[in-house]
Amino acid sequence: MISLRPRRSPSGNTRLSFFGLTVTATLTALLVSVSVTGAASAYYTTPGTGSGSSALGTLLPPTDLLVPATSAGTVSLSWTASVGTPAPTGYYATRIETGTGTTAPACGSGPTSTVVTASCTDLDILTGDYTYTVTAVYNGWTAASAASGGVTVSNPTQLAFQAQPPSATSGTAFTGQPSVAILNAEGRTVPTSTEPVTLTITDSPAGATLECVQNPVAAVAGIATFTGCRIDKAGSYTLTATANRLAAATSSSFTIEAGAADQLSFTSQPSDATGGIAFGTQPVVTVQDAFGNTVTTSTASVTATATGPSLTCSPASNTALASAGIAAFTGCAIARAGTYTLTATAGLLTTTSEPVTVVVGAPATLAFTTQPLTPSTAGAALSATVAVQDAGGNTVTDSTNLVTLGVTNGSTTCGSSTPTAGAASFTGCTLDTAGTYTLSATSAGLAPAQSAIITITAGAATALIFSTKPASATGGLEFGTQPVITVQDAFGNTVTGSTATVTLGVTGSPATGVLICTATSVVAVAGVATFGHCKIDRANAANSSYTLAATSPGLISVSSNITVAVGVPAKLIVSQVPATLKKGSPFSPLVLIHNAGGNTVISSATVVLSSATSSNPPGSLTCPAVGGKTQSAVAGVATFSNCEIDKAGTYSVTATGLGFSATATVVITNNN
């Protein structure tokens, strides 16, 4: 029923139209009161003064209200719109909690906030059991539907790993793929949930990347199942699963191992390089798989080389064995300044370092950059250049270290020089003695340098010298030391290429002395003329002085004094014994005491004269002078005067003395 009650109206008259009739009335108010479930009939009212109209009608409620039996926090409602007149201007939904009967607006709608469609979605519903009603609204009229069927809301609150990720090899899909369940507060899977779930690496180390065929993955029946998941970096990991407004889940820990050796990498680049000095940062080469993970099981032999100059590492090897996949080099250095790269190889694997610049270091050593000319002639000026270098042999161009040049193990110096652009130049250094030498360069605080061997040869032949000379001799005997004459240059060096003819002669007292040699003119061999079997035949009763002189055309001659001594008695000589003599004729024999060379020796020795013959009867030798047949020598000569042999025959006249004897033969004839 529709009831109308007049109220005092501040507006005055109201004009009503009932079934086509127009009525003007003064009303205080017209109140329409509807309080029904189902259809509602009423008269239309307007407030105020003026003309209005009204018609009788019925507002019908919506029908066939449908909701799902279960839900995960979101309920979709649909219904059949109200039919009849008037048509509703909108609808609002009400949620009714089963058991308590507590109602709450649904779908964000209400009497003043209606929806115009025949469906709506109720969001963010707490877990529980509910029914719904939908109310049609037409101006101030309402018509509510019957309650819907019950819906059980199981609201998801959290995630949990249903299948844990297993340990795997880097870059390879897990053998067991992870899956994540969407759970409600009681820990039960919410089968209606299709929430997208995202997997990430918990605290991703070293830029590790998780790759899956699809990520995020929408849950199916409350389970998000992932496929093709893999991680590229070795290490220990956990995965984190996240979804909108749900508590995240963390997987159990698993390990990603490195794969097979696939590449090398300089994990420590060489740097801080000075010529010849070990790098401040030594190279370290790591054996890695295809994803840059260290292959900790590798013990590969890794060899390092440099572009351009030689790379040297210690101890005496450019090869390092990897330990746990890491080959660490020590003592590596490059001598020459410049920019280089290192190359590391292990079997078929290779890698190149970043460029390393080697700079010139502090002065450390000297080096001959220009060697003295060899061979050189004695007295010729030598030149050399000595560089001040760092430990790697690079010239230190700003060095001002004073450099001194001298002969190694000698007293000869070639002076000192201050470097220009790191190089000290020397000129005018001379060596006048033939032989082999090295020059030594020194500078305070620097390692010295030694030149290559220099050969100094003799110059042109200019003179002769006695390289071996006899100082004394005995008349008539070969010199104990035979003379040797050497052809020399102006500096006294033997001219080994000379074949000059050298002649040896003698002058002195007595002038009758004669030099006797195998040859007195000898052709020099390698600049040396060697004489043999030389002697001087005569000496005075006392020692005699001679001068030996050596000459050769075009060369300065040389002479040497020699004293020739008489020597000691060595023999007797019987002289002045005629070959034939008449019986009774006197003769005066002389017995000379000689040395081995035939020179008379000053001696007063006693000499005895005797005779012998084969004649029979034999005659006798008589010497009437005082002493008879025994005489003392005077100055080495024993004189026997007026001696006779009284019978004819052939006689041997023998002189004896000093242990020596000498014999002369004389034939004595009869007077007639």
XYZ file of C-alpha atoms in Angstrom:
672
model
C 0.000 0.000 0.000
C 1.070 3.548 -0.653
C 0.058 6.014 2.066
C -0.039 9.760 1.607
C 0.082 12.069 4.534
C -0.254 15.825 4.266
C 2.426 17.775 6.013
C 2.918 21.490 6.350
C 4.771 22.589 3.291
C 6.953 25.639 3.169
C 6.454 25.679 -0.548
C 2.779 26.316 -0.845
C 0.541 24.756 -3.461
C 1.293 21.557 -5.293
C -0.385 20.502 -8.470
C -1.096 16.779 -8.766
C -2.118 14.817 -11.818
C -4.035 11.597 -11.200
C -4.979 9.444 -14.128
C -5.045 12.331 -16.562
C -6.799 14.781 -14.218
C -5.092 17.869 -13.093
C -5.672 18.882 -9.482
C -4.340 21.929 -7.816
C -4.001 21.654 -4.086
C -2.209 23.254 -1.292
C -0.237 20.630 0.604
C 2.077 20.896 3.460
C 4.133 17.915 2.155
C 3.776 14.696 0.239
C 5.794 11.789 1.735
C 6.206 8.518 -0.091
C 7.087 5.692 2.241
C 8.232 2.318 0.754
C 9.116 -0.545 2.983
C 8.785 -3.828 1.101
C 10.719 -6.696 -0.323
C 9.626 -7.403 -3.808
C 7.497 -5.129 -6.011
C 6.649 -1.640 -4.807
C 3.632 0.582 -5.974
C 3.316 4.304 -5.231
C 2.308 7.727 -6.499
C 4.906 10.027 -7.794
C 5.293 13.143 -5.696
C 7.014 16.454 -6.183
C 7.719 18.996 -3.524
C 7.116 22.682 -3.797
C 4.634 24.840 -5.624
C 3.920 24.334 -9.258
C 2.589 21.792 -11.620
C 3.473 18.118 -11.422
C 2.265 14.752 -12.546
C 2.211 11.265 -11.134
C 1.535 7.788 -12.359
C 0.894 4.560 -10.569
C 3.650 1.855 -11.087
C 5.504 -1.159 -9.633
C 9.375 -1.344 -9.052
C 10.377 -4.998 -9.395
C 13.507 -6.498 -7.756
C 16.338 -8.093 -9.765
C 16.219 -11.864 -10.074
C 18.546 -14.810 -10.704
C 21.376 -13.446 -8.515
C 24.406 -15.683 -9.104
C 27.705 -15.943 -7.196
C 30.462 -18.605 -7.330
C 30.518 -21.296 -4.702
C 34.151 -20.460 -3.800
C 36.361 -17.460 -4.183
C 39.891 -16.258 -3.405
C 38.916 -12.874 -2.049
C 37.110 -11.595 -5.118
C 33.437 -12.477 -5.831
C 31.785 -11.806 -9.162
C 28.020 -11.161 -8.957
C 25.565 -11.265 -11.840
C 21.756 -10.982 -11.957
C 18.789 -10.452 -14.166
C 17.764 -6.834 -14.306
C 14.412 -5.705 -12.938
C 11.498 -5.688 -15.392
C 8.354 -3.633 -15.368
C 7.615 0.015 -14.780
C 9.345 1.994 -13.588
C 12.791 0.657 -14.620
C 15.425 1.039 -11.890
C 18.074 3.697 -12.259
C 20.698 1.440 -10.644
C 21.533 -1.329 -8.237
C 23.575 -1.807 -5.119
C 24.818 -5.066 -3.589
C 24.958 -6.149 0.015
C 27.238 -8.850 1.503
C 25.774 -10.874 4.374
C 28.106 -12.925 6.591
C 26.669 -16.360 7.260
C 26.185 -17.110 10.889
C 26.386 -13.547 12.229
C 24.089 -11.902 9.687
C 26.421 -8.931 9.551
C 25.889 -6.930 6.378
C 28.314 -4.793 4.446
C 28.203 -2.905 1.160
C 29.531 -4.973 -1.721
C 31.098 -4.069 -5.027
C 31.767 -0.592 -3.690
C 28.056 0.210 -4.185
C 25.358 1.638 -1.950
C 21.963 3.417 -2.005
C 23.596 6.567 -3.266
C 26.378 4.852 -5.232
C 24.734 2.406 -7.568
C 25.912 0.381 -10.540
C 23.953 0.514 -13.748
C 24.956 -2.917 -15.080
C 23.567 -6.310 -14.064
C 26.891 -7.436 -12.617
C 29.636 -6.302 -10.303
C 32.776 -7.573 -8.589
C 33.256 -7.576 -4.863
C 36.944 -7.118 -3.986
C 39.201 -7.704 -0.987
C 36.868 -10.002 0.881
C 38.043 -11.568 4.068
C 37.987 -15.296 4.388
C 34.516 -16.545 5.351
C 31.083 -17.745 4.140
C 28.709 -15.182 2.617
C 25.433 -14.595 0.734
C 24.526 -11.522 -1.311
C 21.449 -9.457 -2.173
C 21.042 -6.880 -4.905
C 18.627 -3.965 -4.509
C 17.046 -2.117 -7.418
C 16.754 1.637 -6.965
C 14.361 4.040 -8.646
C 14.539 7.472 -7.157
C 13.503 6.822 -3.585
C 12.011 3.410 -4.318
C 13.978 0.222 -3.674
C 13.316 -3.437 -4.354
C 15.716 -6.092 -2.980
C 16.370 -9.465 -4.517
C 16.238 -12.732 -2.713
C 19.524 -13.827 -1.102
C 22.029 -15.532 -3.343
C 23.470 -18.942 -2.819
C 26.364 -19.181 -0.388
C 29.965 -18.408 -1.400
C 32.987 -19.566 0.539
C 35.869 -17.068 0.362
C 39.332 -18.543 0.889
C 41.561 -15.480 0.832
C 45.240 -16.096 -0.280
C 47.766 -14.687 2.154
C 51.117 -16.266 1.384
C 53.319 -18.193 -0.994
C 55.215 -21.419 -0.442
C 57.614 -23.422 -2.607
C 55.890 -26.633 -3.512
C 58.940 -27.880 -5.520
C 62.386 -26.628 -4.490
C 65.051 -25.694 -7.046
C 67.839 -28.319 -7.105
C 71.592 -27.805 -7.452
C 72.639 -27.444 -11.077
C 75.368 -26.467 -13.526
C 75.694 -22.843 -14.573
C 73.611 -21.895 -17.596
C 71.836 -25.261 -17.636
C 68.119 -25.607 -16.879
C 67.432 -27.108 -13.461
C 66.719 -30.816 -13.662
C 63.770 -30.185 -11.339
C 61.904 -26.924 -11.934
C 60.490 -24.893 -9.026
C 56.754 -24.489 -8.393
C 55.071 -22.117 -5.948
C 51.719 -22.610 -4.199
C 49.355 -19.776 -3.222
C 48.117 -20.450 0.307
C 45.506 -19.018 2.608
C 46.126 -18.135 6.217
C 45.598 -21.741 7.239
C 48.307 -22.873 4.827
C 45.939 -24.484 2.358
C 46.285 -24.023 -1.368
C 43.787 -21.546 -2.751
C 42.657 -23.442 -5.856
C 40.797 -20.500 -7.325
C 43.845 -18.228 -7.328
C 45.398 -17.280 -10.650
C 47.694 -14.678 -9.147
C 50.918 -14.118 -11.147
C 53.997 -15.260 -9.197
C 57.493 -13.857 -9.826
C 60.787 -15.636 -9.062
C 63.964 -13.706 -8.266
C 67.378 -14.553 -6.862
C 67.645 -13.680 -3.204
C 70.572 -11.252 -2.750
C 71.909 -11.895 -6.266
C 75.717 -12.221 -6.101
C 78.076 -10.903 -8.746
C 75.350 -10.004 -11.209
C 73.877 -13.485 -11.453
C 70.802 -13.762 -13.665
C 67.803 -16.078 -13.296
C 66.243 -16.956 -16.620
C 63.010 -18.939 -17.080
C 60.820 -19.641 -20.087
C 58.253 -17.342 -18.470
C 58.576 -15.190 -15.360
C 56.179 -14.234 -13.795
C 53.882 -17.242 -14.174
C 50.100 -17.098 -13.513
C 48.957 -19.684 -11.003
C 46.738 -22.507 -12.212
C 44.494 -23.902 -9.462
C 46.654 -21.993 -7.007
C 49.998 -23.394 -8.272
C 52.540 -21.407 -10.325
C 54.762 -23.884 -12.158
C 57.980 -22.571 -13.754
C 59.893 -24.097 -16.664
C 63.381 -23.722 -18.147
C 64.762 -21.864 -15.146
C 68.550 -21.547 -14.943
C 71.222 -19.356 -13.319
C 74.404 -18.337 -15.129
C 76.779 -17.660 -12.215
C 78.229 -20.286 -9.904
C 77.528 -19.905 -6.219
C 75.118 -20.729 -3.425
C 71.599 -19.378 -3.905
C 68.043 -19.161 -2.669
C 65.082 -18.028 -4.761
C 62.376 -15.654 -3.596
C 58.791 -15.985 -4.854
C 56.610 -12.863 -4.750
C 53.008 -12.029 -5.693
C 50.903 -8.951 -5.221
C 49.813 -8.496 -1.573
C 50.994 -11.982 -0.600
C 53.737 -12.865 1.822
C 56.861 -13.843 -0.146
C 58.464 -17.286 0.081
C 62.170 -18.202 0.053
C 63.397 -21.496 -1.323
C 65.882 -23.784 0.318
C 69.542 -23.187 -0.517
C 70.987 -24.770 -3.642
C 74.334 -24.631 -5.440
C 75.219 -23.693 -8.995
C 78.482 -25.309 -10.072
C 80.717 -24.041 -12.869
C 80.516 -25.851 -16.184
C 83.354 -27.162 -18.359
C 86.372 -24.936 -19.043
C 85.448 -22.718 -21.972
C 87.553 -19.566 -21.696
C 90.381 -17.750 -19.949
C 90.081 -14.356 -18.333
C 92.574 -11.899 -16.855
C 90.969 -11.447 -13.451
C 93.939 -9.320 -12.398
C 95.249 -7.049 -15.132
C 98.988 -6.264 -15.290
C 99.705 -2.666 -14.317
C 102.212 -0.314 -12.687
C 104.930 -1.343 -15.163
C 108.449 0.081 -15.277
C 111.041 -1.175 -17.749
C 112.815 -4.265 -16.446
C 111.047 -4.188 -13.061
C 108.308 -6.607 -12.025
C 104.794 -5.223 -12.552
C 103.310 -3.620 -9.477
C 100.189 -5.666 -10.136
C 100.975 -9.144 -11.423
C 98.662 -10.872 -13.921
C 96.210 -13.488 -12.699
C 94.447 -15.670 -15.265
C 91.295 -17.602 -14.365
C 89.961 -20.679 -16.150
C 86.226 -20.082 -16.654
C 83.178 -21.774 -18.094
C 81.054 -20.178 -20.812
C 79.313 -17.983 -18.234
C 82.454 -16.578 -16.620
C 82.475 -18.897 -13.611
C 85.798 -20.066 -12.221
C 86.338 -23.754 -12.969
C 87.712 -24.564 -9.530
C 88.649 -28.109 -10.550
C 91.028 -26.896 -13.264
C 94.801 -27.338 -12.903
C 95.530 -26.196 -16.460
C 98.992 -25.003 -17.439
C 98.683 -21.356 -18.508
C 101.408 -19.607 -20.517
C 101.721 -15.825 -20.775
C 103.393 -13.939 -23.622
C 103.602 -10.298 -24.629
C 103.172 -8.539 -27.934
C 106.513 -7.216 -29.135
C 109.309 -7.660 -26.594
C 109.819 -10.640 -24.378
C 107.821 -11.079 -21.207
C 109.852 -12.590 -18.393
C 108.350 -14.020 -15.246
C 109.901 -15.833 -12.313
C 110.973 -18.314 -11.350
C 112.470 -18.554 -14.850
C 109.172 -19.497 -16.476
C 106.237 -17.809 -18.172
C 103.988 -20.769 -17.372
C 101.864 -21.059 -14.244
C 99.763 -24.019 -13.117
C 96.214 -23.158 -12.179
C 95.224 -23.893 -8.603
C 91.470 -24.123 -8.082
C 91.151 -22.666 -11.575
C 93.405 -19.662 -10.936
C 96.893 -19.229 -12.465
C 98.797 -16.521 -10.606
C 102.012 -15.227 -12.201
C 104.903 -13.712 -10.256
C 107.848 -11.507 -11.125
C 106.553 -10.704 -14.609
C 108.281 -7.790 -16.307
C 108.826 -6.282 -19.746
C 112.175 -4.656 -20.401
C 111.375 -2.198 -23.166
C 109.203 0.871 -22.630
C 105.982 0.975 -24.652
C 102.366 -0.159 -24.614
C 101.713 -3.870 -24.860
C 99.106 -6.552 -24.273
C 99.646 -9.940 -22.697
C 98.215 -13.127 -24.149
C 97.429 -16.114 -21.957
C 96.976 -19.553 -23.480
C 96.051 -22.964 -22.119
C 95.587 -25.564 -24.803
C 92.992 -24.184 -27.224
C 91.884 -21.462 -24.811
C 93.302 -17.967 -25.104
C 92.647 -14.444 -23.850
C 94.248 -11.019 -24.147
C 94.830 -8.546 -21.353
C 94.039 -4.886 -21.330
C 96.925 -2.724 -22.631
C 99.737 -2.199 -20.135
C 102.108 0.738 -20.526
C 105.742 0.198 -19.561
C 107.457 3.461 -18.624
C 111.160 4.301 -18.422
C 112.462 3.870 -14.896
C 115.243 5.469 -12.878
C 118.902 5.212 -14.007
C 120.206 1.780 -13.049
C 122.938 0.711 -15.437
C 125.233 1.690 -18.290
C 125.384 0.129 -21.743
C 127.560 0.569 -24.823
C 125.254 1.648 -27.629
C 128.178 2.303 -29.994
C 131.093 -0.123 -29.690
C 134.712 0.889 -30.395
C 135.867 -0.144 -33.876
C 137.726 -3.432 -33.954
C 140.300 -4.269 -35.111
C 142.071 -0.930 -34.782
C 145.692 0.039 -35.338
C 147.844 0.937 -32.364
C 147.631 4.647 -31.677
C 144.448 5.141 -33.699
C 141.688 7.162 -32.021
C 138.759 5.090 -30.744
C 135.193 6.320 -30.241
C 132.294 4.890 -28.239
C 128.852 5.874 -26.963
C 127.579 4.828 -23.537
C 123.893 5.144 -22.600
C 122.446 5.570 -19.126
C 119.636 3.019 -18.915
C 116.968 1.825 -16.527
C 116.723 -1.763 -15.333
C 115.047 -2.758 -18.592
C 117.667 -1.291 -20.900
C 115.705 1.839 -21.803
C 117.735 5.019 -22.235
C 116.985 7.522 -19.470
C 116.950 10.614 -21.662
C 116.927 13.102 -18.787
C 119.940 11.561 -17.044
C 122.906 13.779 -16.148
C 125.029 11.049 -14.528
C 128.729 11.659 -15.266
C 130.189 8.664 -17.133
C 133.893 7.704 -17.091
C 135.503 5.449 -19.706
C 138.656 3.429 -19.128
C 140.426 0.223 -20.012
C 139.193 -2.762 -18.032
C 141.853 -3.955 -15.566
C 144.140 -1.165 -16.683
C 145.192 2.335 -15.789
C 144.326 3.936 -19.125
C 141.337 6.272 -19.028
C 139.531 7.974 -21.860
C 138.049 10.733 -19.739
C 134.561 11.531 -18.516
C 131.463 12.751 -20.307
C 128.064 14.109 -19.269
C 125.216 12.432 -21.204
C 123.150 14.264 -23.760
C 119.663 12.790 -24.064
C 120.936 9.935 -21.925
C 124.016 9.115 -24.067
C 127.647 9.942 -23.229
C 129.984 10.178 -26.252
C 133.724 9.498 -26.184
C 136.278 10.259 -28.934
C 140.061 10.307 -29.167
C 140.688 7.383 -26.853
C 143.884 5.604 -27.957
C 145.538 2.273 -27.180
C 149.166 1.946 -28.369
C 149.948 -1.620 -27.355
C 148.793 -4.416 -29.606
C 146.529 -6.971 -27.973
C 142.905 -7.504 -26.971
C 141.093 -5.159 -24.621
C 137.720 -4.220 -23.254
C 136.654 -0.769 -22.206
C 134.765 -0.224 -18.977
C 132.191 2.522 -18.443
C 131.446 3.561 -14.869
C 129.189 6.060 -13.124
C 128.527 6.531 -9.435
C 125.591 4.464 -8.241
C 125.057 2.675 -11.573
C 126.009 -0.805 -12.712
C 129.111 -0.566 -14.965
C 129.225 -1.670 -18.584
C 131.955 -3.480 -20.476
C 132.524 -3.108 -24.188
C 132.963 -5.867 -26.687
C 136.520 -7.152 -27.123
C 138.713 -4.731 -29.060
C 141.695 -6.027 -31.030
C 144.594 -3.579 -31.383
C 147.032 -4.499 -34.153
C 150.572 -3.213 -34.784
C 151.139 -0.298 -37.101
C 153.695 0.007 -39.892
C 157.207 -1.403 -39.300
C 159.637 1.305 -38.167
C 162.428 -0.251 -36.120
C 164.339 -3.322 -34.981
C 164.925 -4.429 -31.411
C 166.807 -7.235 -29.734
C 164.002 -9.237 -28.187
C 166.656 -11.765 -27.119
C 170.297 -10.760 -26.860
C 173.476 -12.460 -25.563
C 175.098 -10.427 -22.822
C 178.281 -12.466 -22.624
C 180.008 -15.327 -24.372
C 183.198 -17.284 -24.595
C 185.448 -16.753 -27.545
C 184.917 -19.360 -30.185
C 181.910 -20.900 -28.442
C 178.255 -20.489 -29.509
C 176.436 -17.894 -27.491
C 174.484 -19.391 -24.635
C 171.604 -17.091 -25.614
C 171.145 -16.710 -29.335
C 170.104 -13.318 -30.697
C 166.478 -12.733 -31.758
C 165.550 -9.532 -33.594
C 161.937 -8.264 -33.685
C 160.426 -5.867 -36.206
C 158.320 -3.254 -34.380
C 156.025 -0.332 -35.094
C 156.414 3.136 -33.602
C 154.762 1.979 -30.358
C 156.976 -1.048 -29.857
C 154.474 -3.606 -31.121
C 155.715 -6.599 -33.075
C 154.737 -6.217 -36.702
C 153.574 -9.777 -37.117
C 153.050 -9.322 -40.816
C 156.660 -8.333 -41.468
C 159.017 -10.558 -43.495
C 161.911 -8.098 -43.516
C 165.461 -9.443 -44.007
C 167.566 -8.706 -40.952
C 171.387 -8.776 -41.077
C 173.524 -9.256 -37.965
C 177.122 -7.999 -37.760
C 179.858 -7.366 -35.162
C 182.371 -4.620 -34.424
C 184.828 -4.223 -31.565
C 188.212 -5.269 -30.175
C 190.026 -7.213 -31.312
C 189.066 -6.138 -34.776
C 189.947 -9.572 -35.979
C 186.933 -11.075 -34.200
C 184.516 -12.683 -36.586
C 180.783 -13.311 -36.022
C 179.900 -16.753 -37.178
C 176.213 -17.898 -37.392
C 174.278 -20.427 -39.373
C 173.261 -17.368 -41.379
C 173.941 -13.735 -40.602
C 170.970 -12.579 -42.730
C 167.602 -13.987 -41.695
C 164.093 -13.376 -43.075
C 161.672 -12.430 -40.290
C 158.798 -14.813 -39.634
C 155.737 -13.072 -38.149
C 157.989 -10.099 -37.536
C 160.710 -12.071 -35.720
C 164.198 -12.902 -37.093
C 165.798 -15.725 -35.110
C 169.547 -16.373 -35.482
C 171.200 -19.698 -34.688
C 174.620 -21.093 -33.714
C 176.151 -17.627 -33.469
C 179.631 -17.129 -31.926
C 182.609 -14.767 -32.030
C 185.829 -16.604 -32.748
C 188.371 -14.399 -31.030
C 188.993 -12.865 -27.669
C 191.979 -11.062 -26.226
C 193.912 -12.538 -23.409
C 191.496 -10.591 -21.263
C 187.725 -10.242 -21.850
C 186.895 -8.459 -25.097
C 183.955 -6.145 -25.810
C 182.013 -6.386 -29.052
C 178.903 -4.743 -30.443
C 176.283 -6.758 -32.260
C 174.342 -4.667 -34.783
C 171.092 -5.636 -36.545
C 170.063 -3.822 -39.698
C 167.262 -3.981 -42.260
C 166.588 -1.596 -45.132
C 164.199 1.204 -44.189
C 164.126 0.327 -40.496
C 165.894 1.845 -37.534
C 168.814 -0.443 -36.681
C 169.611 -1.730 -33.228
C 172.838 -2.745 -31.490
C 173.791 -4.546 -28.327
C 177.096 -4.919 -26.478
C 178.489 -8.355 -25.724
C 181.519 -9.300 -23.677
C 183.515 -12.236 -25.001
C 185.645 -13.897 -22.373
C 188.757 -15.996 -22.940
C 187.408 -18.713 -20.803
C 189.140 -21.558 -18.960
C 191.882 -23.855 -20.312
C 190.422 -26.540 -22.476
C 193.339 -27.781 -24.542
C 197.033 -27.459 -25.432
C 198.416 -26.495 -28.820
C 202.016 -27.438 -29.834
C 203.452 -25.025 -32.378
C 206.827 -24.184 -33.981
C 207.725 -27.845 -34.485
C 209.050 -28.187 -38.036
C 207.884 -31.038 -40.162
C 211.509 -32.155 -40.932
C 214.751 -31.369 -39.265
C 218.399 -32.545 -39.632
C 219.807 -34.416 -36.795
C 221.483 -32.025 -34.360
C 219.552 -29.009 -35.579
C 217.838 -27.087 -32.717
C 214.133 -26.138 -32.680
C 212.169 -24.099 -30.115
C 208.592 -25.413 -29.719
C 205.825 -23.304 -28.112
C 202.985 -24.851 -26.164
C 199.873 -22.655 -26.050
C 197.170 -23.102 -23.394
C 193.838 -22.520 -25.248
C 190.215 -22.313 -24.272
C 187.583 -24.287 -26.113
C 187.260 -21.536 -28.702
C 190.981 -21.576 -29.558
C 191.881 -18.415 -27.693
C 195.046 -18.352 -25.534
C 194.195 -18.448 -21.871
C 196.266 -16.401 -19.480
C 197.914 -19.155 -17.444
C 201.250 -20.014 -15.756
C 200.640 -23.694 -15.706
C 203.582 -26.146 -15.992
C 203.987 -27.876 -19.312
C 206.206 -30.935 -19.882
C 207.619 -31.768 -23.295
C 208.459 -35.331 -24.345
C 209.153 -37.313 -27.470
C 208.466 -40.758 -28.743
C 209.544 -42.699 -31.833
C 209.361 -46.108 -33.359
C 212.959 -45.909 -34.564
C 215.480 -48.270 -33.043
C 217.587 -47.291 -31.402
C 215.505 -44.285 -30.414
C 216.963 -40.831 -30.076
C 216.379 -38.510 -27.148
C 214.895 -35.009 -26.849
C 216.996 -32.474 -24.970
C 216.285 -28.830 -24.223
C 219.339 -27.114 -22.657
C 217.581 -24.029 -21.360
C 216.913 -23.653 -17.695
C 214.140 -26.007 -16.802
C 214.854 -28.221 -19.720
C 211.788 -30.040 -20.891
C 209.649 -28.638 -18.046
C 208.629 -25.015 -18.406
C 206.063 -22.723 -16.790
C 203.756 -20.937 -19.174
C 203.949 -17.208 -19.378
C 200.587 -15.590 -20.318
C 199.443 -18.967 -21.442
C 202.528 -19.810 -23.539
C 205.244 -22.279 -22.494
C 208.505 -21.697 -24.423
C 211.035 -24.454 -24.952
C 214.369 -23.217 -26.448
C 217.074 -24.925 -28.583
C 215.709 -28.392 -28.234
C 217.361 -31.252 -30.204
C 216.717 -34.892 -31.085
C 219.962 -36.833 -31.482
C 218.954 -39.690 -33.769
C 217.166 -39.791 -37.048
C 213.617 -41.024 -37.165
C 210.007 -39.951 -36.986
C 209.130 -38.519 -33.625
C 205.995 -37.408 -31.821
C 206.659 -34.323 -29.674
C 204.042 -34.306 -26.901
C 203.233 -31.502 -24.458
C 201.278 -32.287 -21.284
C 199.876 -30.040 -18.622
C 196.673 -29.131 -16.816
C 195.460 -32.605 -17.623
C 195.561 -31.958 -21.320
C 198.046 -33.119 -23.957
C 198.924 -32.138 -27.499
C 201.303 -33.709 -30.033
C 203.269 -32.517 -33.053
C 205.239 -34.776 -35.438
C 208.768 -34.109 -36.667
C 210.996 -36.169 -38.960
C 214.723 -36.118 -37.998
C 217.067 -36.794 -40.851
C 220.816 -37.617 -40.895
C 223.238 -34.859 -41.812
C 224.269 -36.477 -45.037
